[in-house]
Amino acid sequence: MLLHLTRLLLVCAAVLVIPQAAAQSYRSEYRLSCVLGSGFPWGQAAERWAELVREQTQGRINIRLYTGASLVGGDQTREFPSIQQGVIDLAVGSTINWSPQVKELNLFSLPFLLPDHKAIDALTQGAVGRELFAVLEKNGVIPLAWGENGFRELSNSRKPIALPADMKGMKFRVVGSPVFVDIFNALKARPMLMSWVDAQPALVEGVVDGQENPLSVYLASNMLRVGQRYLTAWRYVADPLIFVVNPQVWAGWSVSDRQIVRQAAQQAARENIERARRGLMGHDASQWRQLEAAGVSVTHLTAAQRAAFVQATRPVYDKWRKTIGAELVGLAEQAIAARKEP
Ligand code: X2X
C-alpha cells in the first residue's frame, strides 16, 4: 500500500514537474529572420507576428526581429540551413530564397505558371500547399502559414521592354535559385545572382541594368531614385512567404503557447496578403497610378507579347518540372485550372 502511494506521489510529482521543466527551457529572446524591414509588407508581417505572440503569451515568448537577413550576413540563400541548424529560431521567408535547398519550392518560380492571385491561393491554400508544408517538415522546420511578397515585375534603367528581344544582352540582378539564371538566359539577357544587400549598390552604380521584384518592393525602396525608370508588368513568377519555426524551439514551448504562435502566424499572414495585394488590382490600381504619376514608364503586355515570353521560357519550365517533381507540378496545374477566375 505504502509502495503504491509512493509511486502515485512520484507520478504526480512528475506530472507537475514536467511542464515546469519545459517552461524553464523558454529563452529570454528568440531570433526572427526576415529579408526586408518594416517599410515593406513583408517586414510588417514579421513585426506583426512578433507583436501578436508577445502580447498573447504575456511576454513568455519574446521575439526579436532581424531584418536584412543579418543573421546570415545578408546572404538570404543561407537562411534556410540556418533555421535548420537553430542559428535562426523563426523566420518569415520567401520561397525564392529557400528554393536552393528545398527544390520543390521552385514551383512558384516556374515562368508564367501563375496567371493571377487566385492561382497563388489555389496552390498555397490547397493540396499543393499541404504537400509543400509536409516537404518542409521533412526538411526540419515547422511551417505555420503562407504569406506573400508578391508577383515579380521587371524594371530597368534603359528602355521599355515589351518582348524578349528587348532584353537581349541586358544585365539583370536575380536571386535565389538557378531557375532564374535559366529564365534570363532563355530570354538572352545576362542574369547576375546577388543578394538584396548587394543589389542596392549594383543598381546605384549601374553594375546591372535592371532587376525584378514586386511593385511594393520597387516603391518602398524607391527604385526610381536609382534610375529604374522602366517597368514591365509581366507577372512572370510570384514569391509566397512562409512563416516557420525551428523544431527544437517549437518543442520547448507548451502546447497552448504553440497554438498561440500558430494562430498569430496565420493572422499576420492574412493581414500580410491583404496588404501585399492592395492597390494592384482592378478596382484599386493605386500603386500603378502612383508609379505613373512619379514618372515611371509602365509597359503592360498585350496577350501576344505575353505569349512571346511564355514561349521563350517554355524550355525552362519543362526542365524545371522534372527538378521540382512532375507529380507536384501536375497537381499545381490542375489546381490552377480548377480555380475560380477573379
Ligand atoms: O532579394 C529580393 O529580391 C527579395 C527581397 O525580393 C527576396 O528576398 C526574394
mmCIF file of C-alpha atoms and ligand atoms in Angstrom:
data_model
loop_
_atom_site.group_PDB
_atom_site.id
_atom_site.type_symbol
_atom_site.label_atom_id
_atom_site.label_comp_id
_atom_site.label_asym_id
_atom_site.label_seq_id
_atom_site.Cartn_x
_atom_site.Cartn_y
_atom_site.Cartn_z
ATOM 1 C CA MET A 1 0.000 0.000 0.000
ATOM 2 C CA LEU A 2 2.765 2.373 1.035
ATOM 3 C CA LEU A 3 4.704 1.434 -2.088
ATOM 4 C CA HIS A 4 1.656 2.217 -4.214
ATOM 5 C CA LEU A 5 1.212 5.538 -2.519
ATOM 6 C CA THR A 6 4.852 6.405 -3.009
ATOM 7 C CA ARG A 7 4.585 5.513 -6.695
ATOM 8 C CA LEU A 8 1.443 7.566 -7.032
ATOM 9 C CA LEU A 9 3.162 10.523 -5.398
ATOM 10 C CA LEU A 10 6.136 10.152 -7.728
ATOM 11 C CA VAL A 11 3.868 10.113 -10.775
ATOM 12 C CA CYS A 12 2.003 13.186 -9.538
ATOM 13 C CA ALA A 13 5.277 14.955 -8.893
ATOM 14 C CA ALA A 14 6.498 14.087 -12.390
ATOM 15 C CA VAL A 15 3.286 15.380 -13.953
ATOM 16 C CA LEU A 16 3.662 18.612 -12.029
ATOM 17 C CA VAL A 17 7.352 18.972 -12.721
ATOM 18 C CA ILE A 18 7.402 18.256 -16.490
ATOM 19 C CA PRO A 19 5.552 21.371 -17.611
ATOM 20 C CA GLN A 20 7.752 23.410 -15.302
ATOM 21 C CA ALA A 21 10.860 21.856 -16.788
ATOM 22 C CA ALA A 22 9.533 22.672 -20.228
ATOM 23 C CA ALA A 23 8.757 26.189 -19.058
ATOM 24 C CA GLN A 24 12.359 26.530 -17.924
ATOM 25 C CA SER A 25 13.548 25.859 -21.458
ATOM 26 C CA TYR A 26 11.991 29.143 -22.607
ATOM 27 C CA ARG A 27 14.666 31.566 -23.651
ATOM 28 C CA SER A 28 14.631 35.238 -22.825
ATOM 29 C CA GLU A 29 14.628 36.051 -26.542
ATOM 30 C CA TYR A 30 14.005 34.328 -29.885
ATOM 31 C CA ARG A 31 15.529 35.434 -33.159
ATOM 32 C CA LEU A 32 13.211 36.026 -36.118
ATOM 33 C CA SER A 33 14.858 36.400 -39.523
ATOM 34 C CA CYS A 34 13.449 38.425 -42.398
ATOM 35 C CA VAL A 35 14.990 39.893 -45.564
ATOM 36 C CA LEU A 36 13.019 43.134 -45.698
ATOM 37 C CA GLY A 37 12.274 45.672 -42.977
ATOM 38 C CA SER A 38 9.200 47.451 -41.713
ATOM 39 C CA GLY A 39 8.901 49.717 -44.775
ATOM 40 C CA PHE A 40 7.706 46.690 -46.758
ATOM 41 C CA PRO A 41 4.608 44.452 -46.368
ATOM 42 C CA TRP A 42 6.998 41.529 -45.788
ATOM 43 C CA GLY A 43 8.806 43.204 -42.871
ATOM 44 C CA GLN A 44 5.477 44.391 -41.472
ATOM 45 C CA ALA A 45 4.253 40.786 -41.483
ATOM 46 C CA ALA A 46 7.222 39.659 -39.401
ATOM 47 C CA GLU A 47 6.796 42.561 -36.985
ATOM 48 C CA ARG A 48 3.104 41.817 -36.590
ATOM 49 C CA TRP A 49 3.752 38.147 -35.859
ATOM 50 C CA ALA A 50 6.273 39.026 -33.146
ATOM 51 C CA GLU A 51 3.936 41.606 -31.639
ATOM 52 C CA LEU A 52 0.897 39.267 -31.536
ATOM 53 C CA VAL A 53 2.946 36.488 -29.932
ATOM 54 C CA ARG A 54 4.472 38.782 -27.311
ATOM 55 C CA GLU A 55 1.057 40.175 -26.384
ATOM 56 C CA GLN A 56 -0.796 36.886 -26.315
ATOM 57 C CA THR A 57 1.861 34.981 -24.344
ATOM 58 C CA GLN A 58 2.204 37.894 -21.884
ATOM 59 C CA GLY A 59 5.853 38.164 -22.870
ATOM 60 C CA ARG A 60 6.711 34.467 -22.307
ATOM 61 C CA ILE A 61 7.762 34.336 -25.948
ATOM 62 C CA ASN A 62 9.755 37.410 -26.720
ATOM 63 C CA ILE A 63 10.704 37.635 -30.396
ATOM 64 C CA ARG A 64 13.336 39.985 -31.761
ATOM 65 C CA LEU A 65 13.295 40.803 -35.456
ATOM 66 C CA TYR A 66 16.498 40.738 -37.530
ATOM 67 C CA THR A 67 15.935 42.294 -40.951
ATOM 68 C CA GLY A 68 18.253 42.349 -43.964
ATOM 69 C CA ALA A 69 18.917 38.625 -43.383
ATOM 70 C CA SER A 70 21.506 39.963 -40.919
ATOM 71 C CA LEU A 71 21.730 36.662 -39.007
ATOM 72 C CA VAL A 72 23.306 35.157 -42.134
ATOM 73 C CA GLY A 73 25.444 38.164 -43.060
ATOM 74 C CA GLY A 74 22.874 39.323 -45.628
ATOM 75 C CA ASP A 75 23.126 36.116 -47.652
ATOM 76 C CA GLN A 76 19.425 35.329 -47.856
ATOM 77 C CA THR A 77 20.029 31.993 -49.612
ATOM 78 C CA ARG A 78 21.732 30.765 -46.396
ATOM 79 C CA GLU A 79 18.672 31.494 -44.297
ATOM 80 C CA PHE A 80 17.054 28.072 -44.603
ATOM 81 C CA PRO A 81 20.038 25.975 -43.399
ATOM 82 C CA SER A 82 20.444 28.401 -40.506
ATOM 83 C CA ILE A 83 16.871 27.739 -39.389
ATOM 84 C CA GLN A 84 17.544 24.001 -39.611
ATOM 85 C CA GLN A 85 20.674 24.450 -37.500
ATOM 86 C CA GLY A 86 18.986 26.686 -34.931
ATOM 87 C CA VAL A 87 21.065 29.793 -35.640
ATOM 88 C CA ILE A 88 17.695 31.287 -36.549
ATOM 89 C CA ASP A 89 14.704 30.436 -34.318
ATOM 90 C CA LEU A 90 11.879 31.712 -36.509
ATOM 91 C CA ALA A 91 11.599 33.187 -39.990
ATOM 92 C CA VAL A 92 9.224 34.741 -42.445
ATOM 93 C CA GLY A 93 10.991 33.690 -45.610
ATOM 94 C CA SER A 94 10.476 33.720 -49.352
ATOM 95 C CA THR A 95 10.125 30.545 -51.391
ATOM 96 C CA ILE A 96 12.766 32.042 -53.718
ATOM 97 C CA ASN A 97 15.404 32.273 -51.007
ATOM 98 C CA TRP A 98 14.779 28.765 -49.679
ATOM 99 C CA SER A 99 14.476 27.072 -53.061
ATOM 100 C CA PRO A 100 18.235 26.357 -53.397
ATOM 101 C CA GLN A 101 17.815 23.890 -50.505
ATOM 102 C CA VAL A 102 14.163 22.837 -50.973
ATOM 103 C CA LYS A 103 13.843 22.120 -54.674
ATOM 104 C CA GLU A 104 10.043 21.784 -54.533
ATOM 105 C CA LEU A 105 9.765 25.482 -53.647
ATOM 106 C CA ASN A 106 10.952 26.311 -57.174
ATOM 107 C CA LEU A 107 7.355 25.568 -58.148
ATOM 108 C CA PHE A 108 6.391 29.241 -57.715
ATOM 109 C CA SER A 109 9.310 30.259 -59.949
ATOM 110 C CA LEU A 110 8.129 28.252 -62.947
ATOM 111 C CA PRO A 111 7.827 31.006 -65.550
ATOM 112 C CA PHE A 112 4.225 32.100 -66.174
ATOM 113 C CA LEU A 113 2.684 29.249 -64.166
ATOM 114 C CA LEU A 114 0.619 31.696 -62.093
ATOM 115 C CA PRO A 115 -1.759 33.965 -64.018
ATOM 116 C CA ASP A 116 -3.368 35.788 -61.063
ATOM 117 C CA HIS A 117 -3.747 35.956 -57.289
ATOM 118 C CA LYS A 118 -6.480 33.313 -57.299
ATOM 119 C CA ALA A 119 -3.925 30.956 -58.816
ATOM 120 C CA ILE A 120 -1.499 31.613 -55.956
ATOM 121 C CA ASP A 121 -4.294 30.902 -53.460
ATOM 122 C CA ALA A 122 -5.278 27.747 -55.339
ATOM 123 C CA LEU A 123 -1.779 26.419 -54.595
ATOM 124 C CA THR A 124 -0.981 27.703 -51.121
ATOM 125 C CA GLN A 125 -4.470 27.137 -49.655
ATOM 126 C CA GLY A 126 -5.000 23.671 -51.143
ATOM 127 C CA ALA A 127 -3.395 20.256 -51.596
ATOM 128 C CA VAL A 128 -0.206 21.722 -53.071
ATOM 129 C CA GLY A 129 0.287 23.932 -50.029
ATOM 130 C CA ARG A 130 -0.207 20.973 -47.686
ATOM 131 C CA GLU A 131 2.236 18.877 -49.700
ATOM 132 C CA LEU A 132 4.857 21.650 -49.557
ATOM 133 C CA PHE A 133 4.383 22.013 -45.798
ATOM 134 C CA ALA A 134 4.985 18.257 -45.468
ATOM 135 C CA VAL A 135 8.181 18.665 -47.515
ATOM 136 C CA LEU A 136 9.315 21.500 -45.239
ATOM 137 C CA GLU A 137 8.674 19.394 -42.136
ATOM 138 C CA LYS A 138 10.752 16.603 -43.638
ATOM 139 C CA ASN A 139 13.454 19.200 -44.148
ATOM 140 C CA GLY A 140 13.432 20.014 -40.452
ATOM 141 C CA VAL A 141 11.369 23.165 -39.979
ATOM 142 C CA ILE A 142 7.824 23.694 -38.661
ATOM 143 C CA PRO A 143 5.750 25.609 -41.242
ATOM 144 C CA LEU A 144 2.780 27.570 -39.895
ATOM 145 C CA ALA A 145 1.309 29.897 -42.522
ATOM 146 C CA TRP A 146 1.587 31.254 -46.073
ATOM 147 C CA GLY A 147 2.089 34.959 -46.664
ATOM 148 C CA GLU A 148 3.065 36.916 -49.757
ATOM 149 C CA ASN A 149 5.827 39.086 -51.158
ATOM 150 C CA GLY A 150 4.032 39.289 -54.488
ATOM 151 C CA PHE A 151 4.103 38.962 -58.230
ATOM 152 C CA ARG A 152 7.517 39.985 -59.528
ATOM 153 C CA GLU A 153 7.733 42.670 -62.197
ATOM 154 C CA LEU A 154 10.701 43.731 -64.279
ATOM 155 C CA SER A 155 12.412 47.121 -64.031
ATOM 156 C CA ASN A 156 15.397 48.623 -65.826
ATOM 157 C CA SER A 157 17.209 51.889 -66.391
ATOM 158 C CA ARG A 158 17.499 51.780 -70.172
ATOM 159 C CA LYS A 159 14.331 51.255 -72.210
ATOM 160 C CA PRO A 160 10.781 49.897 -72.306
ATOM 161 C CA ILE A 161 10.640 46.097 -72.503
ATOM 162 C CA ALA A 162 7.660 44.533 -74.269
ATOM 163 C CA LEU A 163 9.235 41.496 -75.940
ATOM 164 C CA PRO A 164 12.047 39.046 -75.148
ATOM 165 C CA ALA A 165 14.185 40.650 -77.887
ATOM 166 C CA ASP A 166 14.164 43.937 -75.913
ATOM 167 C CA MET A 167 16.082 42.242 -73.092
ATOM 168 C CA LYS A 168 18.884 40.922 -75.235
ATOM 169 C CA GLY A 169 22.293 41.479 -73.657
ATOM 170 C CA MET A 170 20.925 43.487 -70.731
ATOM 171 C CA LYS A 171 22.177 42.704 -67.224
ATOM 172 C CA PHE A 172 19.582 41.846 -64.599
ATOM 173 C CA ARG A 173 20.106 41.170 -60.942
ATOM 174 C CA VAL A 174 18.376 37.961 -59.833
ATOM 175 C CA VAL A 175 18.459 36.000 -56.589
ATOM 176 C CA GLY A 176 17.963 32.551 -55.154
ATOM 177 C CA SER A 177 17.696 29.589 -57.365
ATOM 178 C CA PRO A 178 19.453 28.749 -60.650
ATOM 179 C CA VAL A 179 15.982 28.674 -62.224
ATOM 180 C CA PHE A 180 16.302 32.472 -62.547
ATOM 181 C CA VAL A 181 19.605 32.153 -64.360
ATOM 182 C CA ASP A 182 17.915 29.738 -66.757
ATOM 183 C CA ILE A 183 14.939 32.060 -67.329
ATOM 184 C CA PHE A 184 17.045 35.139 -68.072
ATOM 185 C CA ASN A 185 19.435 33.134 -70.248
ATOM 186 C CA ALA A 186 16.463 31.815 -72.226
ATOM 187 C CA LEU A 187 15.470 35.455 -72.811
ATOM 188 C CA LYS A 188 19.041 36.164 -73.995
ATOM 189 C CA ALA A 189 19.606 38.584 -71.131
ATOM 190 C CA ARG A 190 22.550 38.434 -68.724
ATOM 191 C CA PRO A 191 21.469 37.337 -65.231
ATOM 192 C CA MET A 192 23.657 38.199 -62.237
ATOM 193 C CA LEU A 193 22.953 36.388 -58.976
ATOM 194 C CA MET A 194 23.287 38.610 -55.937
ATOM 195 C CA SER A 195 21.687 39.197 -52.558
ATOM 196 C CA TRP A 196 19.284 42.011 -51.829
ATOM 197 C CA VAL A 197 22.003 43.784 -49.834
ATOM 198 C CA ASP A 198 24.361 43.740 -52.833
ATOM 199 C CA ALA A 199 21.585 44.623 -55.278
ATOM 200 C CA GLN A 200 21.211 48.197 -53.975
ATOM 201 C CA PRO A 201 24.779 49.377 -54.771
ATOM 202 C CA ALA A 202 24.723 47.377 -58.019
ATOM 203 C CA LEU A 203 21.672 49.360 -59.152
ATOM 204 C CA VAL A 204 23.102 52.691 -57.999
ATOM 205 C CA GLU A 205 26.443 52.099 -59.712
ATOM 206 C CA GLY A 206 24.882 50.689 -62.859
ATOM 207 C CA VAL A 207 26.615 47.304 -62.482
ATOM 208 C CA VAL A 208 23.264 45.900 -63.579
ATOM 209 C CA ASP A 209 20.663 47.452 -65.875
ATOM 210 C CA GLY A 210 17.663 46.059 -64.128
ATOM 211 C CA GLN A 211 16.075 43.819 -61.524
ATOM 212 C CA GLU A 212 12.801 42.027 -60.768
ATOM 213 C CA ASN A 213 10.740 42.438 -57.614
ATOM 214 C CA PRO A 214 7.139 43.033 -56.550
ATOM 215 C CA LEU A 215 5.778 46.534 -57.017
ATOM 216 C CA SER A 216 5.630 47.082 -53.252
ATOM 217 C CA VAL A 217 9.387 46.458 -53.082
ATOM 218 C CA TYR A 218 10.072 48.699 -56.086
ATOM 219 C CA LEU A 219 8.072 51.508 -54.468
ATOM 220 C CA ALA A 220 9.279 51.149 -50.877
ATOM 221 C CA SER A 221 12.930 51.020 -51.908
ATOM 222 C CA ASN A 222 12.406 53.967 -54.243
ATOM 223 C CA MET A 223 13.965 52.372 -57.289
ATOM 224 C CA LEU A 224 13.055 55.315 -59.468
ATOM 225 C CA ARG A 225 15.627 57.314 -57.497
ATOM 226 C CA VAL A 226 18.330 54.878 -58.617
ATOM 227 C CA GLY A 227 17.287 55.266 -62.261
ATOM 228 C CA GLN A 228 14.963 52.274 -62.680
ATOM 229 C CA ARG A 229 12.633 54.264 -64.925
ATOM 230 C CA TYR A 230 11.088 51.469 -66.999
ATOM 231 C CA LEU A 231 8.778 48.886 -65.564
ATOM 232 C CA THR A 232 7.220 45.904 -67.311
ATOM 233 C CA ALA A 233 4.120 44.328 -65.751
ATOM 234 C CA TRP A 234 4.769 40.732 -66.756
ATOM 235 C CA ARG A 235 3.966 38.787 -63.540
ATOM 236 C CA TYR A 236 6.334 36.036 -64.617
ATOM 237 C CA VAL A 237 6.670 34.494 -61.137
ATOM 238 C CA ALA A 238 5.399 35.088 -57.612
ATOM 239 C CA ASP A 239 7.011 34.561 -54.258
ATOM 240 C CA PRO A 240 4.809 33.468 -51.408
ATOM 241 C CA LEU A 241 6.230 33.851 -47.907
ATOM 242 C CA ILE A 242 6.298 31.100 -45.307
ATOM 243 C CA PHE A 243 6.185 31.542 -41.520
ATOM 244 C CA VAL A 244 8.330 28.849 -39.852
ATOM 245 C CA VAL A 245 9.840 27.847 -36.504
ATOM 246 C CA ASN A 246 12.872 25.698 -35.700
ATOM 247 C CA PRO A 247 11.630 22.314 -34.324
ATOM 248 C CA GLN A 248 13.714 22.372 -31.110
ATOM 249 C CA VAL A 249 12.419 25.814 -30.291
ATOM 250 C CA TRP A 250 8.870 24.636 -31.063
ATOM 251 C CA ALA A 251 9.267 21.567 -28.813
ATOM 252 C CA GLY A 252 10.372 23.791 -25.933
ATOM 253 C CA TRP A 253 7.030 25.607 -25.823
ATOM 254 C CA SER A 254 3.856 24.425 -24.097
ATOM 255 C CA VAL A 255 1.043 23.113 -26.307
ATOM 256 C CA SER A 256 -1.034 26.214 -25.649
ATOM 257 C CA ASP A 257 1.834 28.565 -26.481
ATOM 258 C CA ARG A 258 2.420 26.671 -29.744
ATOM 259 C CA GLN A 259 -1.222 27.222 -30.544
ATOM 260 C CA ILE A 260 -0.816 30.946 -29.897
ATOM 261 C CA VAL A 261 2.275 31.122 -32.140
ATOM 262 C CA ARG A 262 0.477 29.237 -34.925
ATOM 263 C CA GLN A 263 -2.663 31.376 -34.792
ATOM 264 C CA ALA A 264 -0.624 34.566 -34.630
ATOM 265 C CA ALA A 265 1.297 33.466 -37.742
ATOM 266 C CA GLN A 266 -1.985 32.778 -39.527
ATOM 267 C CA GLN A 267 -3.419 36.157 -38.559
ATOM 268 C CA ALA A 268 -0.243 38.045 -39.528
ATOM 269 C CA ALA A 269 -0.180 36.133 -42.838
ATOM 270 C CA ARG A 270 -3.809 37.000 -43.657
ATOM 271 C CA GLU A 271 -3.152 40.673 -42.970
ATOM 272 C CA ASN A 272 0.078 40.481 -44.994
ATOM 273 C CA ILE A 273 -1.598 39.006 -48.079
ATOM 274 C CA GLU A 274 -4.277 41.672 -47.944
ATOM 275 C CA ARG A 275 -1.652 44.431 -47.714
ATOM 276 C CA ALA A 276 0.662 42.895 -50.341
ATOM 277 C CA ARG A 277 -2.193 42.916 -52.881
ATOM 278 C CA ARG A 278 -3.608 46.332 -52.021
ATOM 279 C CA GLY A 279 -3.512 48.830 -54.880
ATOM 280 C CA LEU A 280 -2.545 46.304 -57.532
ATOM 281 C CA MET A 281 -5.914 45.069 -58.727
ATOM 282 C CA GLY A 282 -8.859 46.122 -60.873
ATOM 283 C CA HIS A 283 -10.944 48.401 -58.638
ATOM 284 C CA ASP A 284 -7.909 49.665 -56.742
ATOM 285 C CA ALA A 285 -4.909 50.098 -59.014
ATOM 286 C CA SER A 286 -3.492 52.946 -56.928
ATOM 287 C CA GLN A 287 0.058 51.537 -56.804
ATOM 288 C CA TRP A 288 0.248 51.556 -60.599
ATOM 289 C CA ARG A 289 -1.147 55.081 -60.726
ATOM 290 C CA GLN A 290 1.340 56.201 -58.098
ATOM 291 C CA LEU A 291 4.163 54.940 -60.313
ATOM 292 C CA GLU A 292 2.918 56.592 -63.440
ATOM 293 C CA ALA A 293 2.397 59.871 -61.569
ATOM 294 C CA ALA A 294 6.010 59.669 -60.391
ATOM 295 C CA GLY A 295 7.186 59.429 -63.992
ATOM 296 C CA VAL A 296 7.812 55.693 -64.307
ATOM 297 C CA SER A 297 7.224 54.348 -67.812
ATOM 298 C CA VAL A 298 4.991 51.312 -67.337
ATOM 299 C CA THR A 299 4.576 48.657 -70.038
ATOM 300 C CA HIS A 300 1.535 46.389 -69.740
ATOM 301 C CA LEU A 301 1.954 43.387 -72.040
ATOM 302 C CA THR A 302 -0.606 42.579 -74.711
ATOM 303 C CA ALA A 303 -1.704 38.947 -74.979
ATOM 304 C CA ALA A 304 0.627 38.420 -77.940
ATOM 305 C CA GLN A 305 3.603 39.952 -76.144
ATOM 306 C CA ARG A 306 2.964 37.818 -73.102
ATOM 307 C CA ALA A 307 2.725 34.741 -75.322
ATOM 308 C CA ALA A 308 6.179 35.534 -76.731
ATOM 309 C CA PHE A 309 7.644 35.476 -73.203
ATOM 310 C CA VAL A 310 5.793 32.264 -72.373
ATOM 311 C CA GLN A 311 7.117 30.600 -75.491
ATOM 312 C CA ALA A 312 10.712 31.729 -74.991
ATOM 313 C CA THR A 313 10.776 30.398 -71.420
ATOM 314 C CA ARG A 314 8.926 27.132 -72.088
ATOM 315 C CA PRO A 315 12.110 25.008 -72.220
ATOM 316 C CA VAL A 316 12.989 26.286 -68.732
ATOM 317 C CA TYR A 317 9.521 25.316 -67.490
ATOM 318 C CA ASP A 318 9.922 21.817 -68.912
ATOM 319 C CA LYS A 319 13.413 21.366 -67.478
ATOM 320 C CA TRP A 320 12.405 22.524 -64.002
ATOM 321 C CA ARG A 321 9.222 20.464 -63.992
ATOM 322 C CA LYS A 322 11.478 17.434 -63.616
ATOM 323 C CA THR A 323 13.632 19.008 -60.908
ATOM 324 C CA ILE A 324 10.608 20.078 -58.856
ATOM 325 C CA GLY A 325 8.770 16.794 -59.430
ATOM 326 C CA ALA A 326 6.395 16.167 -62.336
ATOM 327 C CA GLU A 327 3.674 14.966 -59.948
ATOM 328 C CA LEU A 328 3.702 18.111 -57.831
ATOM 329 C CA VAL A 329 3.768 20.354 -60.916
ATOM 330 C CA GLY A 330 0.834 18.374 -62.363
ATOM 331 C CA LEU A 331 -1.122 18.821 -59.143
ATOM 332 C CA ALA A 332 -0.402 22.556 -59.270
ATOM 333 C CA GLU A 333 -1.504 22.873 -62.893
ATOM 334 C CA GLN A 334 -4.770 21.099 -62.075
ATOM 335 C CA ALA A 335 -5.434 23.307 -59.057
ATOM 336 C CA ILE A 336 -4.836 26.436 -61.144
ATOM 337 C CA ALA A 337 -7.096 25.225 -63.959
ATOM 338 C CA ALA A 338 -9.868 24.496 -61.428
ATOM 339 C CA ARG A 339 -9.656 27.868 -59.626
ATOM 340 C CA LYS A 340 -12.429 30.407 -59.782
ATOM 341 C CA GLU A 341 -11.201 33.191 -62.045
ATOM 342 C CA PRO A 342 -11.015 36.625 -60.398
HETATM 343 O O1 X2X B 1 16.007 39.851 -52.833
HETATM 344 C C1 X2X B 1 14.886 40.034 -53.314
HETATM 345 O O2 X2X B 1 14.703 40.338 -54.490
HETATM 346 C C2 X2X B 1 13.681 39.844 -52.420
HETATM 347 C C3 X2X B 1 13.745 40.884 -51.317
HETATM 348 O O3 X2X B 1 12.514 40.015 -53.129
HETATM 349 C C4 X2X B 1 13.755 38.458 -51.890
HETATM 350 O O4 X2X B 1 14.209 38.227 -50.804
HETATM 351 C C5 X2X B 1 13.295 37.347 -52.733
#
